[in-house]
PDB file of C-alpha atoms and ligand atoms in Angstrom:
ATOM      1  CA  UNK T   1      57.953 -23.223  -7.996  1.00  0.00           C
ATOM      2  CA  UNK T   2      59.981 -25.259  -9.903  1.00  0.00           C
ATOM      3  CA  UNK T   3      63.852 -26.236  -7.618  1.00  0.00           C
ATOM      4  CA  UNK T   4      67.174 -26.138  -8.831  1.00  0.00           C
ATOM      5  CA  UNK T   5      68.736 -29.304 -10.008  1.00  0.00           C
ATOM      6  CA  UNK T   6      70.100 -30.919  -6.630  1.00  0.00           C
ATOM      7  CA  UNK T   7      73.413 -30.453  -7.324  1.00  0.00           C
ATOM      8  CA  UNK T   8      76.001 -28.984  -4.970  1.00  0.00           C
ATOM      9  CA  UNK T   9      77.939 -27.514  -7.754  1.00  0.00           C
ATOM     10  CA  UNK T  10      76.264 -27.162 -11.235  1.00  0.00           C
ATOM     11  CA  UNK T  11      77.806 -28.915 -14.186  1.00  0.00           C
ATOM     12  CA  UNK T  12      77.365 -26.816 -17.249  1.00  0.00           C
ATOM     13  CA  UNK T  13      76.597 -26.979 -20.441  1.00  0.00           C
ATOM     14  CA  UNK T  14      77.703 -24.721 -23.572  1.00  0.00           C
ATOM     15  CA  UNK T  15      74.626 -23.351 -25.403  1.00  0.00           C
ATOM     16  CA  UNK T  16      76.831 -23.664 -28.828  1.00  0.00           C
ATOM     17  CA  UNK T  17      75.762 -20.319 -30.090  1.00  0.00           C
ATOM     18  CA  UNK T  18      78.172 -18.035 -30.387  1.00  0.00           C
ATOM     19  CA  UNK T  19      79.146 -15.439 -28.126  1.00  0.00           C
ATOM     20  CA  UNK T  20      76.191 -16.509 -25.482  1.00  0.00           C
ATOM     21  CA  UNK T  21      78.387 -18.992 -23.196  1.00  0.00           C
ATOM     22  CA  UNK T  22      81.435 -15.802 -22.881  1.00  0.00           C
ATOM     23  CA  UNK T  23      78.009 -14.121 -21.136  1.00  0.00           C
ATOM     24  CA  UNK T  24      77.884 -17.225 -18.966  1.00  0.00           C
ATOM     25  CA  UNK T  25      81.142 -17.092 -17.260  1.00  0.00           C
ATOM     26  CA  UNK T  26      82.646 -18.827 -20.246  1.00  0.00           C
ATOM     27  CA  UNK T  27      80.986 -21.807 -19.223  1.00  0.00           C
ATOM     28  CA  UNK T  28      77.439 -22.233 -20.781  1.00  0.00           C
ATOM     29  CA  UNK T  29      73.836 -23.559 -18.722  1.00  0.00           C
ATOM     30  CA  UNK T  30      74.170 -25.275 -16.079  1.00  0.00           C
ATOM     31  CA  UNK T  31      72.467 -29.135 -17.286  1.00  0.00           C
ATOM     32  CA  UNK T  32      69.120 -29.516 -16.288  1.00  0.00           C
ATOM     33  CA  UNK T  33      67.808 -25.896 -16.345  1.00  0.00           C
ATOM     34  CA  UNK T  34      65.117 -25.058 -17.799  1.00  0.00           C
ATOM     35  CA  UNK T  35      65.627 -22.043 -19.790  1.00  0.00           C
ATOM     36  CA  UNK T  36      62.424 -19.133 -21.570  1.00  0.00           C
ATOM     37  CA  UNK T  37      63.369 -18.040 -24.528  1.00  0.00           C
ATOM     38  CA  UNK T  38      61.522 -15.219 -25.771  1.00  0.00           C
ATOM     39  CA  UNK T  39      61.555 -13.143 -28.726  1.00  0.00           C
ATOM     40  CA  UNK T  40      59.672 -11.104 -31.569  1.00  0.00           C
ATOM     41  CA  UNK T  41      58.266 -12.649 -34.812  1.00  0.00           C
ATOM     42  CA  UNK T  42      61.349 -13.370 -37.250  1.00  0.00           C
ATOM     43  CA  UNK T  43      63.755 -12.890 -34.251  1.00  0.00           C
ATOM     44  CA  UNK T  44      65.481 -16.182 -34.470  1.00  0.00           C
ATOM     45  CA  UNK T  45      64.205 -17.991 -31.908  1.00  0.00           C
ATOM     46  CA  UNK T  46      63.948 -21.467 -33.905  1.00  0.00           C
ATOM     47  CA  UNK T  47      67.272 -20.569 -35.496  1.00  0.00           C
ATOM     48  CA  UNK T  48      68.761 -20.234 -31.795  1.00  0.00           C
ATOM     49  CA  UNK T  49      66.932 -23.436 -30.475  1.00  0.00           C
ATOM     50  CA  UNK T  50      68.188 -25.809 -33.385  1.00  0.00           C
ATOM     51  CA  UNK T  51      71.725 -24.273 -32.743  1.00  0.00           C
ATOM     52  CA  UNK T  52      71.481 -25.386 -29.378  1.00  0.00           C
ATOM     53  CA  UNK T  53      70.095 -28.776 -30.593  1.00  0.00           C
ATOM     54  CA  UNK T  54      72.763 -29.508 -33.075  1.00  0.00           C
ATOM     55  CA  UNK T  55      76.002 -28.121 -30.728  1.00  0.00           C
ATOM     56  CA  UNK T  56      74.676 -30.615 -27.887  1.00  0.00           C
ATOM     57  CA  UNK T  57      74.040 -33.666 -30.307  1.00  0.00           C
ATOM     58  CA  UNK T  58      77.361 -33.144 -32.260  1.00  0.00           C
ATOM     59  CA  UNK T  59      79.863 -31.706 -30.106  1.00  0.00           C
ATOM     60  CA  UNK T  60      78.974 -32.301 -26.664  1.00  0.00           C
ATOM     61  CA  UNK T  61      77.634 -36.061 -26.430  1.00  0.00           C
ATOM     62  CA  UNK T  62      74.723 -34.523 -25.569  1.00  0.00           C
ATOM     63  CA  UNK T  63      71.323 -36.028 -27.500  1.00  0.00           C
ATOM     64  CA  UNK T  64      68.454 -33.545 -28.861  1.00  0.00           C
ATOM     65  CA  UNK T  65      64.630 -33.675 -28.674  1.00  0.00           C
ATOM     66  CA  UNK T  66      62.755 -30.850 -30.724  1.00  0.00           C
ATOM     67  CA  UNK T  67      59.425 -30.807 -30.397  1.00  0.00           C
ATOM     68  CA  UNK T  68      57.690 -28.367 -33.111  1.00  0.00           C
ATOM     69  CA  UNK T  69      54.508 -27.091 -32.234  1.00  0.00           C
ATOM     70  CA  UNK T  70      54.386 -24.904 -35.383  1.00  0.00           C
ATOM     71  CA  UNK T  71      56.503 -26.026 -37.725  1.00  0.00           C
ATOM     72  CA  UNK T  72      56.926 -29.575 -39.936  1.00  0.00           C
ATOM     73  CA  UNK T  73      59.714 -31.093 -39.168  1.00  0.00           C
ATOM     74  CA  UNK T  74      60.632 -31.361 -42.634  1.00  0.00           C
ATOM     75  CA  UNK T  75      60.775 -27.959 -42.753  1.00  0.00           C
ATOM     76  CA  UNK T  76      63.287 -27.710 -39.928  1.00  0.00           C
ATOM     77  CA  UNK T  77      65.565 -29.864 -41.528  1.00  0.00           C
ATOM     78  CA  UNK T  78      65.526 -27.561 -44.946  1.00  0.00           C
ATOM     79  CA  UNK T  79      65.817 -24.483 -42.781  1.00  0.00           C
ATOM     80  CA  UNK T  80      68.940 -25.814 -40.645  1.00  0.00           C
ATOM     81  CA  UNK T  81      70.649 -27.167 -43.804  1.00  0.00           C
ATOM     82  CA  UNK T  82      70.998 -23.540 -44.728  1.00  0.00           C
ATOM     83  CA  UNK T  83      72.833 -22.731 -41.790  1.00  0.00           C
ATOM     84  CA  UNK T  84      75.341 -26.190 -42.390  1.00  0.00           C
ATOM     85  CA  UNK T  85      73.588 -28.655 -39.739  1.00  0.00           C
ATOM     86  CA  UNK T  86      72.670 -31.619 -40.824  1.00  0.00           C
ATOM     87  CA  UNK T  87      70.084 -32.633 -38.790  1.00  0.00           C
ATOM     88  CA  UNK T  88      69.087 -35.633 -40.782  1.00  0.00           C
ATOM     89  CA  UNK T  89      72.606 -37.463 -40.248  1.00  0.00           C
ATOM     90  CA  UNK T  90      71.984 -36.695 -36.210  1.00  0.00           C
ATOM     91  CA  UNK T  91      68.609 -38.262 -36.798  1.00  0.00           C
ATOM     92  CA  UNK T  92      69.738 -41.290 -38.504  1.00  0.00           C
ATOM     93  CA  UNK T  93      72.900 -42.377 -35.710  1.00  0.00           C
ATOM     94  CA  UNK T  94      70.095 -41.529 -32.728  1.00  0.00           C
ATOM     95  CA  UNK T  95      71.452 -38.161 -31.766  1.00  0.00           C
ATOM     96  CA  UNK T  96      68.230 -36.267 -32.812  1.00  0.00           C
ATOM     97  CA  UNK T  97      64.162 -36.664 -32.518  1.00  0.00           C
ATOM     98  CA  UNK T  98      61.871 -33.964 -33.924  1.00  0.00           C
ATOM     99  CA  UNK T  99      59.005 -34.777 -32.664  1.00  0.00           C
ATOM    100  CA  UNK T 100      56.076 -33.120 -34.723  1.00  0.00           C
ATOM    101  CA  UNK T 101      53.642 -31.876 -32.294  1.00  0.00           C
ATOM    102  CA  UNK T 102      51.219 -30.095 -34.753  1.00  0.00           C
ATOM    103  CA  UNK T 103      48.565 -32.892 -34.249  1.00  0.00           C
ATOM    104  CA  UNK T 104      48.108 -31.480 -30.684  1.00  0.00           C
ATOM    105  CA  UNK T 105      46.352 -28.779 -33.084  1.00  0.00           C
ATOM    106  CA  UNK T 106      43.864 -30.809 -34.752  1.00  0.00           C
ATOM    107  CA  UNK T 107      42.396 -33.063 -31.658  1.00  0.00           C
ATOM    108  CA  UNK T 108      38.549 -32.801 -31.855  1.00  0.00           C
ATOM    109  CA  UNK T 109      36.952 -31.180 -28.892  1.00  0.00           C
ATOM    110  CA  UNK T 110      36.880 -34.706 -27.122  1.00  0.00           C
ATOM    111  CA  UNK T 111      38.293 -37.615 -27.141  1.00  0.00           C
ATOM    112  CA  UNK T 112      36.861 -41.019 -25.309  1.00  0.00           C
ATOM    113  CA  UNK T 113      38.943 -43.283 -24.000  1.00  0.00           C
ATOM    114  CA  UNK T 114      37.020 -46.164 -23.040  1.00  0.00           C
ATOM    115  CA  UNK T 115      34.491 -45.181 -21.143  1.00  0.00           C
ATOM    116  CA  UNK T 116      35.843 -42.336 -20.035  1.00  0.00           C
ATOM    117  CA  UNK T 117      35.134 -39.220 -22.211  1.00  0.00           C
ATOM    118  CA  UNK T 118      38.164 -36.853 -22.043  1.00  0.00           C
ATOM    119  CA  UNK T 119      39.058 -32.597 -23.139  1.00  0.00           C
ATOM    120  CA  UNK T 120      40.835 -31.743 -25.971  1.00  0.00           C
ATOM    121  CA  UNK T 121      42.896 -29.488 -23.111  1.00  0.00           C
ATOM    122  CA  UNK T 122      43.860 -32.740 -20.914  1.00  0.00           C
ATOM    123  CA  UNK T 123      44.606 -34.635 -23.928  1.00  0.00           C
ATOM    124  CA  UNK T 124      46.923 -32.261 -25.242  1.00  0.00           C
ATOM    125  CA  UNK T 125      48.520 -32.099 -21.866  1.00  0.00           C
ATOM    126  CA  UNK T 126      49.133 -35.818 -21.386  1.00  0.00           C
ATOM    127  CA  UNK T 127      49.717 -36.660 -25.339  1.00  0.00           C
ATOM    128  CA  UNK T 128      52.546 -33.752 -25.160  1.00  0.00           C
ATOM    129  CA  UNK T 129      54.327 -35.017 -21.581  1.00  0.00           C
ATOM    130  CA  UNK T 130      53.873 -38.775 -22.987  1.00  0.00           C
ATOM    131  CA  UNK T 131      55.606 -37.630 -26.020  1.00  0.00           C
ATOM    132  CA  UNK T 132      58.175 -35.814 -24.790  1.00  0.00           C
ATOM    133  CA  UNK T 133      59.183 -37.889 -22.179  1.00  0.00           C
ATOM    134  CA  UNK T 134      58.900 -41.363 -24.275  1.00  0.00           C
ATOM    135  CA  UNK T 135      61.380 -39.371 -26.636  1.00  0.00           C
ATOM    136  CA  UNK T 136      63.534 -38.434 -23.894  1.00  0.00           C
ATOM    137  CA  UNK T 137      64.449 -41.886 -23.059  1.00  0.00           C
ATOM    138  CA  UNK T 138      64.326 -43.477 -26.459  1.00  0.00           C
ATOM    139  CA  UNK T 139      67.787 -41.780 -27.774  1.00  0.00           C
ATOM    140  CA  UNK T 140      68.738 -40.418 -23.770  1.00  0.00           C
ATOM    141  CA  UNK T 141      68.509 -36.909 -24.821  1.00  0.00           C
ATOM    142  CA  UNK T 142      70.102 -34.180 -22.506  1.00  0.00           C
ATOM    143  CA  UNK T 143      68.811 -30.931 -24.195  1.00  0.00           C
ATOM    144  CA  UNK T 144      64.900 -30.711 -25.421  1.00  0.00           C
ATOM    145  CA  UNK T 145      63.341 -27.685 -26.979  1.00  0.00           C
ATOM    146  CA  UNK T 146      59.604 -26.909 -27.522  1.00  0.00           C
ATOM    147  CA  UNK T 147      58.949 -24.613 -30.180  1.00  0.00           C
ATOM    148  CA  UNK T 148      56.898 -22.176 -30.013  1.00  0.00           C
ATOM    149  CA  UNK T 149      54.900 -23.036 -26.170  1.00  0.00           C
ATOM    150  CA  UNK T 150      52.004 -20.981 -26.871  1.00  0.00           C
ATOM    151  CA  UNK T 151      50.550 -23.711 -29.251  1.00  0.00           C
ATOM    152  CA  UNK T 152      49.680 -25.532 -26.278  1.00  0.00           C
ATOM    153  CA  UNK T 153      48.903 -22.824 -23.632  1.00  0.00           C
ATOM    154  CA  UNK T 154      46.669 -20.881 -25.988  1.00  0.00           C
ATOM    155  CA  UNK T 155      44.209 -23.679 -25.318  1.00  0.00           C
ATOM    156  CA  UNK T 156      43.497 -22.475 -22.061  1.00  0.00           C
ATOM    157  CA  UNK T 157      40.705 -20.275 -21.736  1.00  0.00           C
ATOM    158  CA  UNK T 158      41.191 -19.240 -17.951  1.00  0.00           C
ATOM    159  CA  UNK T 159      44.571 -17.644 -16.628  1.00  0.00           C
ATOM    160  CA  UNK T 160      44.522 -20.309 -13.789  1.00  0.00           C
ATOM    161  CA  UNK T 161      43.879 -23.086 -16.280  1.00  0.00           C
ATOM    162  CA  UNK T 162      46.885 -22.034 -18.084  1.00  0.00           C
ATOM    163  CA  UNK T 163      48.923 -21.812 -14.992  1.00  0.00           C
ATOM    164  CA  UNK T 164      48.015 -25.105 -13.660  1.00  0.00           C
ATOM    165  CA  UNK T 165      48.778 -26.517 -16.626  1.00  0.00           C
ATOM    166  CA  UNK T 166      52.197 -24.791 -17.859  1.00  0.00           C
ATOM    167  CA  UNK T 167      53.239 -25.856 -14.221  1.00  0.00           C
ATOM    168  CA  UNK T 168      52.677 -29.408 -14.491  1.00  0.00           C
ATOM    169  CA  UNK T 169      54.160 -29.345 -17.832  1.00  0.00           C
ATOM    170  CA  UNK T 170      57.150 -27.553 -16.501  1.00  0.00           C
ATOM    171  CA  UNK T 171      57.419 -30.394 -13.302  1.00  0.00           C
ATOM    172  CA  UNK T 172      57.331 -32.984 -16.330  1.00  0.00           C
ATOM    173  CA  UNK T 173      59.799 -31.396 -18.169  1.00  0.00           C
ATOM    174  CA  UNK T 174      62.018 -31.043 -15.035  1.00  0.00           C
ATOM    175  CA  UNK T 175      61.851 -34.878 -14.231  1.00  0.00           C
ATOM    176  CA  UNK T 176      63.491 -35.201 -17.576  1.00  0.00           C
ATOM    177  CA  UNK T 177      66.611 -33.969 -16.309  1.00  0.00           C
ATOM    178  CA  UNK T 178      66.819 -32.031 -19.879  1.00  0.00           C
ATOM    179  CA  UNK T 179      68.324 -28.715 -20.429  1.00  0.00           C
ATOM    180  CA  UNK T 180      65.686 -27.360 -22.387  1.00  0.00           C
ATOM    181  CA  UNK T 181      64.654 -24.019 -24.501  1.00  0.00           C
ATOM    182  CA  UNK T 182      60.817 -23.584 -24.126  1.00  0.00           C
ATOM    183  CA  UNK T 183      60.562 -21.161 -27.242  1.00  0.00           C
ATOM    184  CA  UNK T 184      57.886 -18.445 -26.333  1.00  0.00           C
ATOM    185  CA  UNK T 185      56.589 -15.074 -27.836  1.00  0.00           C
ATOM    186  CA  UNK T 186      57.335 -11.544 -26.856  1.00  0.00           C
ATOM    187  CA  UNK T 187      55.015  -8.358 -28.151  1.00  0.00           C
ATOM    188  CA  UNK T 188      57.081  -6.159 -27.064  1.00  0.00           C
ATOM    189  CA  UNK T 189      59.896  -3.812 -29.320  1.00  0.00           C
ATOM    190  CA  UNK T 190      60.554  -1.880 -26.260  1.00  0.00           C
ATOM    191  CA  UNK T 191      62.701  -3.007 -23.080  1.00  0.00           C
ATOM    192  CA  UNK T 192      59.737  -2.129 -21.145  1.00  0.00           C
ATOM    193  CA  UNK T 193      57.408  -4.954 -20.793  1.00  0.00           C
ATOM    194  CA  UNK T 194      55.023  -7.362 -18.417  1.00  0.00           C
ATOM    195  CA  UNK T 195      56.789 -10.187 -16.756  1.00  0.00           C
ATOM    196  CA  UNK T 196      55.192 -13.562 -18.086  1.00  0.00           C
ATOM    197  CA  UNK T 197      54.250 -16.042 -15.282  1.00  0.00           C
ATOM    198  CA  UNK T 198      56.389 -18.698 -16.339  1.00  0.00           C
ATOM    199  CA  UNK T 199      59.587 -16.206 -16.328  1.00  0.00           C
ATOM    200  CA  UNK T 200      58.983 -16.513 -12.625  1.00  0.00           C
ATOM    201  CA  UNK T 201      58.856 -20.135 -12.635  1.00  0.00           C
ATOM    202  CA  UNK T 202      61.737 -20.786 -15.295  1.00  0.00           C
ATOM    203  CA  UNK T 203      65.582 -20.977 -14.259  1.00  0.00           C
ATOM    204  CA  UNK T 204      66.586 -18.968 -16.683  1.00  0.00           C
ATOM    205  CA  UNK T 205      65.468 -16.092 -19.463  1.00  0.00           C
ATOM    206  CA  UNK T 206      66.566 -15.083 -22.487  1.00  0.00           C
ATOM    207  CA  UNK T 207      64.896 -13.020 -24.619  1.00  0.00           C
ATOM    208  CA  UNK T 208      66.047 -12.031 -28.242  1.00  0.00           C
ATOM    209  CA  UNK T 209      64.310  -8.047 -29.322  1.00  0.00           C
ATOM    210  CA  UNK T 210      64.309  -6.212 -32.721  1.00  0.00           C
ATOM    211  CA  UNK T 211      64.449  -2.828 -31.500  1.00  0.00           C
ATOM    212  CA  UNK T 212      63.144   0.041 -34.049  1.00  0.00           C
ATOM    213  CA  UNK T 213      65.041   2.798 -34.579  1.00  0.00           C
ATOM    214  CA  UNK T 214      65.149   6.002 -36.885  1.00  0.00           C
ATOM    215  CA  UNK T 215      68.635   4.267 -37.746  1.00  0.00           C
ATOM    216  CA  UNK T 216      66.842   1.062 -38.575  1.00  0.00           C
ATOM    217  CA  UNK T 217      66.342  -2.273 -36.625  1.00  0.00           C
ATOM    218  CA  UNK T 218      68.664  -3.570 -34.161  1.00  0.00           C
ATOM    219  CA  UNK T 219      68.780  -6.909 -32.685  1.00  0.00           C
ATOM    220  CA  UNK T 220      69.379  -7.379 -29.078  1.00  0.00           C
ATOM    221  CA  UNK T 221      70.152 -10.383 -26.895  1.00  0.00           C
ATOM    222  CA  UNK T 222      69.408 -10.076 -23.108  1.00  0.00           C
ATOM    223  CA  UNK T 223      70.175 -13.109 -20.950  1.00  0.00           C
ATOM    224  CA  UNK T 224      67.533 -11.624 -18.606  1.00  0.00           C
ATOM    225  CA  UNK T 225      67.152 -14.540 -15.904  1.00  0.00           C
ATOM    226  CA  UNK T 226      69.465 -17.112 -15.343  1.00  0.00           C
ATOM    227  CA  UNK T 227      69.361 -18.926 -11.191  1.00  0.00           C
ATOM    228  CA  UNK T 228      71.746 -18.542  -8.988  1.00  0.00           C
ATOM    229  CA  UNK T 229      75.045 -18.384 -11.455  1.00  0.00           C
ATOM    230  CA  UNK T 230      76.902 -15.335 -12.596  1.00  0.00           C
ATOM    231  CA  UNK T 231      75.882 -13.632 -15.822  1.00  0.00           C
ATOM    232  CA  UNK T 232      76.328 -10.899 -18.324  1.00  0.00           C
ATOM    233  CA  UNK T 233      72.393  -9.085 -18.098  1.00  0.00           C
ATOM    234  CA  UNK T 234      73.676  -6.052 -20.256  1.00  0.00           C
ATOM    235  CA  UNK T 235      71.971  -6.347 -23.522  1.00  0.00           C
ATOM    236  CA  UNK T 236      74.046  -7.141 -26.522  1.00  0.00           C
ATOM    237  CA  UNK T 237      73.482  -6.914 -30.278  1.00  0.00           C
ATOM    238  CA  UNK T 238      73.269 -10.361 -32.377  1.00  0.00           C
ATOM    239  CA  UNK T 239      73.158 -11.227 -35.887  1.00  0.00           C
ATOM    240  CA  UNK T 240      71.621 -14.106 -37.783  1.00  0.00           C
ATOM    241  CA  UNK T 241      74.856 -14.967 -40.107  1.00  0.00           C
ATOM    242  CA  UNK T 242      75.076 -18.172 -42.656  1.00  0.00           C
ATOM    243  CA  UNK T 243      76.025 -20.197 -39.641  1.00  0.00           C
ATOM    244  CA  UNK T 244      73.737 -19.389 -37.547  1.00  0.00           C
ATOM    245  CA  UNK T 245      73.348 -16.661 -34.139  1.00  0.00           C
ATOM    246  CA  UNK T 246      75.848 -14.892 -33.734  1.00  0.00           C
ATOM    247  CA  UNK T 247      76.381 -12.789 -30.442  1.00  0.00           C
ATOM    248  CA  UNK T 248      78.810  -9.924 -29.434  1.00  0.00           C
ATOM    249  CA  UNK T 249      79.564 -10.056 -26.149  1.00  0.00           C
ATOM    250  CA  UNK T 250      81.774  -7.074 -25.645  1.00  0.00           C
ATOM    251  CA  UNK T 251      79.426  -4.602 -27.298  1.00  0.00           C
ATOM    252  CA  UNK T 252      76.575  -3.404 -25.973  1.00  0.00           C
ATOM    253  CA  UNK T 253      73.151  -2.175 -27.853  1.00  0.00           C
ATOM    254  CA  UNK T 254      71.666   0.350 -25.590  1.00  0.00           C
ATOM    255  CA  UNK T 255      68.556   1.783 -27.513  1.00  0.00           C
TER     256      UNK T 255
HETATM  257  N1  ATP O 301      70.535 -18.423 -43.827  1.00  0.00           N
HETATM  258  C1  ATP O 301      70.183 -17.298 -43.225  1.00  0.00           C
HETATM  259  N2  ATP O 301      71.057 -16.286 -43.144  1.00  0.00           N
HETATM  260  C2  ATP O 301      70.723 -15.137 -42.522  1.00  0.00           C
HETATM  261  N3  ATP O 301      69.523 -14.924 -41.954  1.00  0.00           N
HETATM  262  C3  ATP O 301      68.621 -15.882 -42.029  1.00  0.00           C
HETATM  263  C4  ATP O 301      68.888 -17.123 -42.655  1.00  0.00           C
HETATM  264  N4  ATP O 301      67.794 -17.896 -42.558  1.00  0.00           N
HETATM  265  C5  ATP O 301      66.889 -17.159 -41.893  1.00  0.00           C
HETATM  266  N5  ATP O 301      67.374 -15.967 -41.574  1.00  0.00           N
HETATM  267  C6  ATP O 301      66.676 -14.900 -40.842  1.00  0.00           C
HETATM  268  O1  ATP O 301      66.204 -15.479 -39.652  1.00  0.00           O
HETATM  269  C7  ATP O 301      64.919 -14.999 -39.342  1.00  0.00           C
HETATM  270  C8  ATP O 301      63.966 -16.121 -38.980  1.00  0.00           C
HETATM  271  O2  ATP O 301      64.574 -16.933 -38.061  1.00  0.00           O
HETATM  272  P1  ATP O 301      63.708 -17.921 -37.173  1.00  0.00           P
HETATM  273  O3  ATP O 301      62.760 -18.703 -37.972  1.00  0.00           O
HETATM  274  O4  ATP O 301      64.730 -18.631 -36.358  1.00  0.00           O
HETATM  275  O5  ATP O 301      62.926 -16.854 -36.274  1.00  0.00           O
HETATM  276  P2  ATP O 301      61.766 -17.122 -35.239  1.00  0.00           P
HETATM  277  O6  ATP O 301      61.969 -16.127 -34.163  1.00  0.00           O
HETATM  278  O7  ATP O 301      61.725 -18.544 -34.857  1.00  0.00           O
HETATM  279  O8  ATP O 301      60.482 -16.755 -36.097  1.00  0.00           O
HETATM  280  P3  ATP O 301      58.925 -17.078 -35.782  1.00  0.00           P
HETATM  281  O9  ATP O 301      58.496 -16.005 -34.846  1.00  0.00           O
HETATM  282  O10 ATP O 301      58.275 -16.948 -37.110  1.00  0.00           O
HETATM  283  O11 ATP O 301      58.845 -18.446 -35.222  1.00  0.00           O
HETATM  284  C9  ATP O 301      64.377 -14.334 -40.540  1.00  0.00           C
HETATM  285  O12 ATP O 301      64.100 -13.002 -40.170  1.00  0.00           O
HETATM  286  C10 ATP O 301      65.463 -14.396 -41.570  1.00  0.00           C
HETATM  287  O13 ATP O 301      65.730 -13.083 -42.000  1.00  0.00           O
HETATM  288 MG1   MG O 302      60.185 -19.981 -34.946  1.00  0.00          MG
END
C-alpha cells in the first residue's frame, strides 16, 4: 500500500479548478498525493487534468508533466487554447512537458535489448517510469498527470499482472514526490458501482459522473477519497464553462 508523504503536517496544494479546493477545507491537495480521477466518456476528465496542469505551472510555481496516453499532444494544446491556457508559452519558459506516450501503443510484441529479449508489457512499464521520471527532473515538476491509465494497464492480461504492475508504477510515481491526477475510466451512470483496486491504493478519489435523468443529464463531482484530511464527500454538480471546470460547492446534485 502506497504511505502518506512523511510529513507531520501536509502542505497543500490548490487544484486551480474552481470550486474543488472550497471542498478541501479551502486549502487544495495536500503535495505529493497521488490522486484517481475517474469519470465517464466526455466527462471532462482531460479538461480537469490540464486545469490542474496550467494553475500549478502559472500560478503556483509549481511545474507540469502531462503524459498523454491517448491523445497528441498537439491536440492538447488546441483543446486548452479554447479554454484561454496557453500551454505552449508554459512549454517554451520550462514550466510544462507533454510527454506523448502513444508510442507505448505501437511497441512490437518484443523488443531485444542486447541479448536479452524483452515483453512488450515490461517495456511499456520501464519506457513509461523512465519517461516520466526523466521528465520529472528535467523542468522539477511538482504536479504530473497521466491521461487516460488504462492505455497501459489494458496490456495486462491477468488481474495480478495488472496489479503488480499498476503498483510498481504507483511506488514510481510516489518517489517523484509529484502531486499527480492518474486519469482513469468509470462505466458507471449510477452512484452504485465496484471499487477499482487502485482506489484502494490511491490517496485520494475523485470521480466526475453524467447522471441520466428524465430531466436530462446532470454532471456530478464527488471527491470520493481523499487520506487523512477533511473533505466535502457530498456530491456536487459541475459545468464545463469557456474557462474551464467549474464546480458548485454549496449545491448539491442528489439524483
Ligand atoms: N470550450 C468548451 N466549452 C464548453 N464545453 C466544452 C468545451 N470544450 C469541450 N467541452 C466539453 O467537454 C467535454 C470533453 O471534455 P474532455 O475531453 O475533458 O473529457 P474527457 O472526460 O477527457 O473525455 P474522454 O473520455 O473522451 O477522454 C465534451 O463533452 C465537450 O462538450
Ligand atoms: Mg480525455
Amino acid at each position: 500500500m502506497l504511505q502518506s508523504p512523511r510529513r507531520i503536517e501536509f502542505v497543500y496544494t490548490p487544484t486551480g479548478v474552481k470550486g474543488v479546493d472550497k471542498l478541501l477545507s479551502d486549502l487544495g491537495v495536500p503535495q505529493g498525493y497521488i490522486i484517481y480521477l475517474l469519470g465517464a466518456p466526455g466527462s471532462g476528465k482531460t479538461t480537469f487534468a490540464m486545469q490542474f496542469l496550467h494553475h500549478g505551472a502559472k500560478f503556483e510555481n509549481e511545474p507540469g508533466v502531462y503524459v498523454s496516453l491517448d491523445e497528441h499532444p498537439a491536440y492538447l494544446r488546441a483543446h486548452a487554447r479554447e479554454f484561454g491556457w496557453d500551454l505552449e508559452g508554459l512549454e517554451a519558459s520550462g514550466k510544462l512537458a507533454l510527454l506523448d506516450g502513444s508510442p507505448i501503443r505501437s511497441l512490437p510484441g518484443e523488443t531485444k535489448l542486447g541479448s536479452i529479449t524483452i515483453g512488450k508489457r515490461d517495456f511499456s512499464l520501464v519506457s513509461l517510469i523512465k519517461w516520466i521520471t526523466e521528465a520529472v527532473k528535467k523542468i522539477g515538476a511538482k504536479r504530473l498527470v497521466i491521461d487516460p491509465t488504462a492505455v497501459f494497464s489494458v496490456q495486462y492480461t491477468t488481474e495480478s499482472d495488472r496489479r503488480f504492475a499498476v503498483m510498481e508504477l504507483l511506488q514510481a510515481i510516489s518517489q517523484t514526490g509529484c502531486t499527480t491526477l492518474l486519469v482513469s475510466e468509470l462505466s458507471h451512470t449510477s452512484l452504485d458501482r465496484t471499487y477499482q483496486f487502485e482506489e484502494f491504493l490511491a490517496q485520494g478519489v475523485i470521480i466526475m459522473r453524467k447522471i441520466i435523468r428524465s430531466g436530462g443529464v446532470t454532471r456530478v463531482f464527488t471527491i470520493d477519497k481523499m487520506r487523512v484530511i477533511d473533505h466535502d464527500t457530498q456530491p456536487h454538480p459541475y459545468r464545463i464553462t469557456q474557462t474551464g471546470i467549474e464546480v458548485f460547492p454549496t449545491e448539491l446534485a442528489i439524483p
